[in-house]
Amino acid sequence: MRQKKDAPLRSDAQRNRERILEVALVELTRAADAPLSTIAKKAGVGQGTFYRHFPSREALVMEIYRHEMQQVADTAAPLLECREPDRALREWLDRCAQFAMTKAGLADAIRQATGAPGKPAKPSPTPLTEAAELLLRANEKAGTIRPGITADDLFLAVGGLWTIDPHTDWQPRADRLLDLVMDALRVGAPGR
């Protein structure tokens, strides 16, 4: 009996899928052209199992990208529960920087998967946008940032993160950039 497209996976199938994603993230971060057969072998699954979950390299890369974005996005609400809004926003931006720097190798795989004609489009950063909006609105309500800043504004302001060479001592540069961004967001804040 065929499983419905949106039906949940059996627990063993879900574990296989998660293991493939885990191994693929490491291997594709290390080398964008890592062979799929190597990923399947290191994940402990056969080729058939691998291709049932991910029928192409592009499907695998896009799922990793979506999964990793969701992981970063999912940290926003918990940060707001235990931090002041401006501290939560800054810590979330630190996590975005960490993601950008540690997944730099994966960026090559994403470019390869989405760069050629007929290849899938890079997924929109919707989870990150929603997380950023949540943090920005909480800060706006608290009076800690100027009103009217959008997630798009924020991402344009922190775009410099993606130009930092991850193979250097990137942390101090990222910290300075994020300090500048936070200072800029505070200018004109009603609570300051």
Short mmCIF file of C-alpha atoms in Angstrom, two decimals:
data_model
loop_
_atom_site.label_atom_id
_atom_site.label_comp_id
_atom_site.label_asym_id
_atom_site.label_seq_id
_atom_site.Cartn_x
_atom_site.Cartn_y
_atom_site.Cartn_z
CA MET A 1 0.00 0.00 0.00
CA ARG A 2 1.41 3.40 -1.03
CA GLN A 3 1.74 6.07 1.60
CA LYS A 4 -0.19 9.27 0.95
CA LYS A 5 2.07 12.22 0.04
CA ASP A 6 1.21 14.22 3.19
CA ALA A 7 0.89 11.24 5.53
CA PRO A 8 3.42 11.07 8.36
CA LEU A 9 6.36 8.74 7.85
CA ARG A 10 6.70 5.56 9.86
CA SER A 11 9.14 6.00 12.73
CA ASP A 12 11.90 3.97 11.02
CA ALA A 13 11.44 5.90 7.78
CA GLN A 14 11.54 9.18 9.71
CA ARG A 15 14.78 8.13 11.43
CA ASN A 16 16.30 7.21 8.07
CA ARG A 17 15.29 10.56 6.62
CA GLU A 18 16.70 12.48 9.59
CA ARG A 19 19.95 10.50 9.44
CA ILE A 20 20.32 11.20 5.72
CA LEU A 21 19.79 14.94 6.35
CA GLU A 22 22.28 14.93 9.22
CA VAL A 23 24.99 13.21 7.19
CA ALA A 24 24.23 15.24 4.05
CA LEU A 25 24.57 18.51 5.95
CA VAL A 26 28.06 17.55 7.11
CA GLU A 27 29.16 16.13 3.75
CA LEU A 28 27.74 18.91 1.57
CA THR A 29 29.13 21.57 3.89
CA ARG A 30 32.54 19.94 3.50
CA ALA A 31 32.23 19.51 -0.30
CA ALA A 32 29.33 20.79 -2.41
CA ASP A 33 29.81 17.94 -4.88
CA ALA A 34 29.91 15.13 -2.30
CA PRO A 35 28.65 11.94 -3.98
CA LEU A 36 25.12 10.94 -3.00
CA SER A 37 26.29 7.34 -2.73
CA THR A 38 28.76 8.42 -0.02
CA ILE A 39 26.01 10.22 1.87
CA ALA A 40 23.74 7.16 1.69
CA LYS A 41 26.53 4.85 2.86
CA LYS A 42 27.51 7.09 5.79
CA ALA A 43 23.82 7.44 6.73
CA GLY A 44 23.57 3.65 6.81
CA VAL A 45 20.85 3.42 4.16
CA GLY A 46 20.69 1.78 0.75
CA GLN A 47 20.39 3.66 -2.51
CA GLY A 48 16.69 2.80 -2.81
CA THR A 49 15.90 4.20 0.63
CA PHE A 50 17.95 7.29 -0.13
CA TYR A 51 16.16 7.99 -3.42
CA ARG A 52 12.72 7.33 -1.92
CA HIS A 53 13.35 10.23 0.42
CA PHE A 54 15.34 12.45 -1.96
CA PRO A 55 14.88 11.69 -5.65
CA SER A 56 17.61 14.16 -6.67
CA ARG A 57 20.58 16.10 -5.34
CA GLU A 58 18.52 19.27 -5.68
CA ALA A 59 15.71 17.84 -3.54
CA LEU A 60 18.21 16.91 -0.83
CA VAL A 61 19.96 20.29 -0.85
CA MET A 62 16.67 22.23 -0.76
CA GLU A 63 15.42 20.14 2.16
CA ILE A 64 18.63 20.78 4.10
CA TYR A 65 18.31 24.50 3.39
CA ARG A 66 14.66 24.56 4.54
CA HIS A 67 15.48 22.49 7.63
CA GLU A 68 18.42 24.65 8.66
CA MET A 69 16.44 27.88 8.16
CA GLN A 70 13.63 26.46 10.27
CA GLN A 71 16.09 25.56 13.04
CA VAL A 72 17.29 29.18 13.25
CA ALA A 73 13.75 30.56 12.96
CA ASP A 74 12.49 28.31 15.75
CA THR A 75 14.84 29.95 18.26
CA ALA A 76 13.11 33.37 18.09
CA ALA A 77 10.03 32.69 20.24
CA PRO A 78 11.92 30.90 23.03
CA LEU A 79 14.41 33.78 23.20
CA LEU A 80 11.53 36.23 23.66
CA GLU A 81 10.18 34.12 26.51
CA CYS A 82 13.39 34.41 28.55
CA ARG A 83 15.03 37.67 27.40
CA GLU A 84 14.14 41.32 27.02
CA PRO A 85 13.11 41.96 23.39
CA ASP A 86 16.30 43.82 22.39
CA ARG A 87 18.50 41.12 23.96
CA ALA A 88 16.42 38.40 22.25
CA LEU A 89 16.83 40.13 18.88
CA ARG A 90 20.60 40.47 19.30
CA GLU A 91 21.01 36.83 20.37
CA TRP A 92 18.90 35.72 17.43
CA LEU A 93 21.07 37.75 15.07
CA ASP A 94 24.12 36.07 16.63
CA ARG A 95 22.54 32.72 15.79
CA CYS A 96 21.93 33.88 12.21
CA ALA A 97 25.61 34.87 11.98
CA GLN A 98 26.68 31.49 13.37
CA PHE A 99 24.44 29.76 10.83
CA ALA A 100 25.85 31.85 7.98
CA MET A 101 29.47 31.16 8.92
CA THR A 102 29.21 27.46 9.73
CA LYS A 103 27.10 26.66 6.67
CA ALA A 104 29.25 28.54 4.15
CA GLY A 105 30.18 25.29 2.38
CA LEU A 106 26.52 24.44 2.07
CA ALA A 107 26.03 27.74 0.22
CA ASP A 108 28.03 26.30 -2.69
CA ALA A 109 25.75 23.27 -2.82
CA ILE A 110 22.68 25.54 -2.77
CA ARG A 111 24.09 27.66 -5.61
CA GLN A 112 24.79 24.50 -7.62
CA ALA A 113 21.31 23.12 -6.94
CA THR A 114 19.49 26.33 -7.87
CA GLY A 115 21.83 28.02 -10.32
CA ALA A 116 21.23 26.20 -13.59
CA PRO A 117 18.24 26.66 -15.91
CA GLY A 118 15.45 24.23 -15.09
CA LYS A 119 16.70 23.75 -11.52
CA PRO A 120 14.43 24.48 -8.54
CA ALA A 121 14.28 28.03 -7.22
CA LYS A 122 15.91 28.74 -3.89
CA PRO A 123 13.16 28.60 -1.25
CA SER A 124 12.11 31.91 0.20
CA PRO A 125 13.31 32.61 3.72
CA THR A 126 9.74 32.67 5.05
CA PRO A 127 10.48 31.08 8.45
CA LEU A 128 13.33 33.53 9.02
CA THR A 129 11.16 36.43 7.90
CA GLU A 130 8.40 35.41 10.30
CA ALA A 131 10.90 35.02 13.16
CA ALA A 132 12.46 38.40 12.43
CA GLU A 133 9.02 40.05 12.31
CA LEU A 134 8.13 38.47 15.65
CA LEU A 135 11.28 39.89 17.22
CA LEU A 136 10.95 43.29 15.56
CA ARG A 137 7.30 43.70 16.61
CA ALA A 138 8.16 42.74 20.21
CA ASN A 139 10.93 45.36 20.20
CA GLU A 140 8.68 47.96 18.62
CA LYS A 141 6.03 47.31 21.28
CA ALA A 142 8.67 47.59 24.03
CA GLY A 143 9.94 50.86 22.53
CA THR A 144 13.46 49.51 22.08
CA ILE A 145 13.71 50.08 18.30
CA ARG A 146 12.37 52.74 15.97
CA PRO A 147 8.91 51.96 14.61
CA GLY A 148 8.36 50.60 11.13
CA ILE A 149 11.45 48.43 10.64
CA THR A 150 10.61 45.37 8.54
CA ALA A 151 12.29 41.99 8.28
CA ASP A 152 13.43 42.98 4.79
CA ASP A 153 15.08 46.10 6.25
CA LEU A 154 16.80 44.00 8.89
CA PHE A 155 18.08 41.42 6.41
CA LEU A 156 19.43 44.14 4.13
CA ALA A 157 21.22 45.70 7.11
CA VAL A 158 22.84 42.41 8.18
CA GLY A 159 23.60 41.30 4.62
CA GLY A 160 27.25 42.07 5.22
CA LEU A 161 27.46 38.91 7.32
CA TRP A 162 27.39 36.85 4.16
CA THR A 163 30.48 38.63 2.80
CA ILE A 164 32.69 37.73 5.77
CA ASP A 165 35.12 34.92 5.01
CA PRO A 166 34.12 32.05 7.32
CA HIS A 167 37.68 30.71 7.23
CA THR A 168 39.00 33.75 9.10
CA ASP A 169 38.43 34.95 12.66
CA TRP A 170 34.92 36.02 11.65
CA GLN A 171 33.32 36.39 15.11
CA PRO A 172 34.75 39.85 16.03
CA ARG A 173 33.74 41.29 12.64
CA ALA A 174 30.24 39.82 12.91
CA ASP A 175 29.91 41.19 16.45
CA ARG A 176 30.91 44.70 15.32
CA LEU A 177 28.48 44.57 12.41
CA LEU A 178 25.61 43.38 14.60
CA ASP A 179 26.42 46.03 17.23
CA LEU A 180 26.18 48.67 14.50
CA VAL A 181 22.86 47.26 13.30
CA MET A 182 21.43 47.19 16.83
CA ASP A 183 22.61 50.78 17.43
CA ALA A 184 20.94 51.86 14.20
CA LEU A 185 17.68 50.13 15.11
CA ARG A 186 17.61 51.99 18.46
CA VAL A 187 17.96 55.49 16.94
CA GLY A 188 14.54 57.11 17.19
CA ALA A 189 13.11 54.42 19.48
CA PRO A 190 10.40 55.94 21.71
CA GLY A 191 11.69 54.20 24.84
CA ARG A 192 15.26 55.51 24.50
#
